[in-house]
Short mmCIF file of C-alpha atoms in Angstrom, two decimals:
data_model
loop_
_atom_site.label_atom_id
_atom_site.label_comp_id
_atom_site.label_asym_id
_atom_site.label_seq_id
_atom_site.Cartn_x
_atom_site.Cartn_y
_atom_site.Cartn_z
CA UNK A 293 5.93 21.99 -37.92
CA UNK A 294 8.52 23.25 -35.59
CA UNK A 295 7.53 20.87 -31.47
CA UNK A 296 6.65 23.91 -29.17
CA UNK A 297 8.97 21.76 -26.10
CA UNK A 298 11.71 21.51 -28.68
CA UNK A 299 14.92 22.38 -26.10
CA UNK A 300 12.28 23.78 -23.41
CA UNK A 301 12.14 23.25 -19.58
CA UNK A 302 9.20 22.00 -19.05
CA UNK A 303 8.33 21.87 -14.62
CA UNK A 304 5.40 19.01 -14.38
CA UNK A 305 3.75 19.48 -11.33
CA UNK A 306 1.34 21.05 -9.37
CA UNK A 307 1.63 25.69 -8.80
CA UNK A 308 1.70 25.02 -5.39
CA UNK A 309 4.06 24.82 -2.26
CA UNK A 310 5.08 21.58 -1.46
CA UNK A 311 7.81 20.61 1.21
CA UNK A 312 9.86 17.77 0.55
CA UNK A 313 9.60 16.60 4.56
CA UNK A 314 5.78 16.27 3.86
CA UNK A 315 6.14 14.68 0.53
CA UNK A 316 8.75 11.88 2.44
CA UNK A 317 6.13 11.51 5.24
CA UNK A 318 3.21 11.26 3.28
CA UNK A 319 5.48 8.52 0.84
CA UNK A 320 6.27 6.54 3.77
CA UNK A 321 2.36 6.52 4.99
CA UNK A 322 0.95 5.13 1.41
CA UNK A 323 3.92 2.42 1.20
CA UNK A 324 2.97 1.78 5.45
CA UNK A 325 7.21 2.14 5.94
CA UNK A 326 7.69 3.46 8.88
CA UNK A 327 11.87 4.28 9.66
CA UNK A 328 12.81 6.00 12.53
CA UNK A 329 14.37 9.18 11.07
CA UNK A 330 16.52 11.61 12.14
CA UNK A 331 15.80 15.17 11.57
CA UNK A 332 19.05 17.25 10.57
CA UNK A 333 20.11 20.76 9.49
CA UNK A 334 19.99 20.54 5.65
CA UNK A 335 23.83 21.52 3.73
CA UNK A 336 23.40 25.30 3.34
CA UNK A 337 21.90 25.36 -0.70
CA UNK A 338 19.13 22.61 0.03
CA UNK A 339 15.95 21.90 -1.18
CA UNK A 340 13.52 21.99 1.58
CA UNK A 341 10.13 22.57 -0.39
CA UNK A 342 9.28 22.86 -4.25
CA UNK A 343 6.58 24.98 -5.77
CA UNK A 344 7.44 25.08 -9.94
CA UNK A 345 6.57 27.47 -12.17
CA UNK A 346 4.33 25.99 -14.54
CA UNK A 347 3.00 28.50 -16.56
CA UNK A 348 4.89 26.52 -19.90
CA UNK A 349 3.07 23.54 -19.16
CA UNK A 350 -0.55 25.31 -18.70
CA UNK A 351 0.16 27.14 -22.10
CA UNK A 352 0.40 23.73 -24.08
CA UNK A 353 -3.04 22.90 -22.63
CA UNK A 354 -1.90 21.00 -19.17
CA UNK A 355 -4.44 20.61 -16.75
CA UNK A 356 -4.08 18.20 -13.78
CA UNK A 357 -7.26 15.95 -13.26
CA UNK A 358 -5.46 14.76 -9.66
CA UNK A 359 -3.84 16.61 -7.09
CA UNK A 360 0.17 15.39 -5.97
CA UNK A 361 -0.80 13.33 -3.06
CA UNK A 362 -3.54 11.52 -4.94
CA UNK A 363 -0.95 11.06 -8.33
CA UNK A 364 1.90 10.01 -5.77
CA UNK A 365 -0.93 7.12 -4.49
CA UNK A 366 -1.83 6.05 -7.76
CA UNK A 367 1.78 5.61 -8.70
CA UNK A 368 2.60 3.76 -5.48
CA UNK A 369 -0.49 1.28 -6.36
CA UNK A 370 1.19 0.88 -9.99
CA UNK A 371 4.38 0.29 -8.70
CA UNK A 372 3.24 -2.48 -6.38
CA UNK A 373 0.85 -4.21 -8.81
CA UNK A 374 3.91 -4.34 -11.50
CA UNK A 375 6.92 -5.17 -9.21
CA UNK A 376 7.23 -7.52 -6.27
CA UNK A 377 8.60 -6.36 -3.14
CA UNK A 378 11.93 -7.87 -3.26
CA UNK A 379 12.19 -6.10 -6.93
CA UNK A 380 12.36 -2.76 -5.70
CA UNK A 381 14.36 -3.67 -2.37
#
């Protein structure tokens, strides 16, 4: 039997808009980092939001049980339990 992902792109992730400033800010909340940062005009070509198409993922039965901010929190939580601080530093 022939795997249906066999030399597929398969986008995990959520059909929906997100932009990558609010996915750093909300990153930097759950971890309670707090940098000063500098806002700057991207290089010309940037990624300044995602949204995938994930229409190949919902055909081989895909459904998220948690939304991106909630899966980003769990992760964190993982991350910490598994690793000490100065691991990841």
């Amino acid at each position: 039997r022939k795997n249906k992902t066999n030399g597929k792109t398969i986008h995990i992730g959520r059909d929906y808009e997100t932009k990558i400033k609010d996915l750093v800010e909300y990153l930097f909340t759950i971890s309670d980092y707090h940098p000063t940062c500098e806002e700057i005009i991207p290089p010309q070509g940037s990624t300044d939001r995602r949204c995938p198409d994930t229409t190949k993922l919902k055909n081989l039965g895909f459904r998220a049980r948690v939304d991106l901010y909630e899966g980003l929190r769990h992760c964190f939580d993982w991350y910490a339990q598994k690793f000490s601080i100065s691991d990841v530093v």
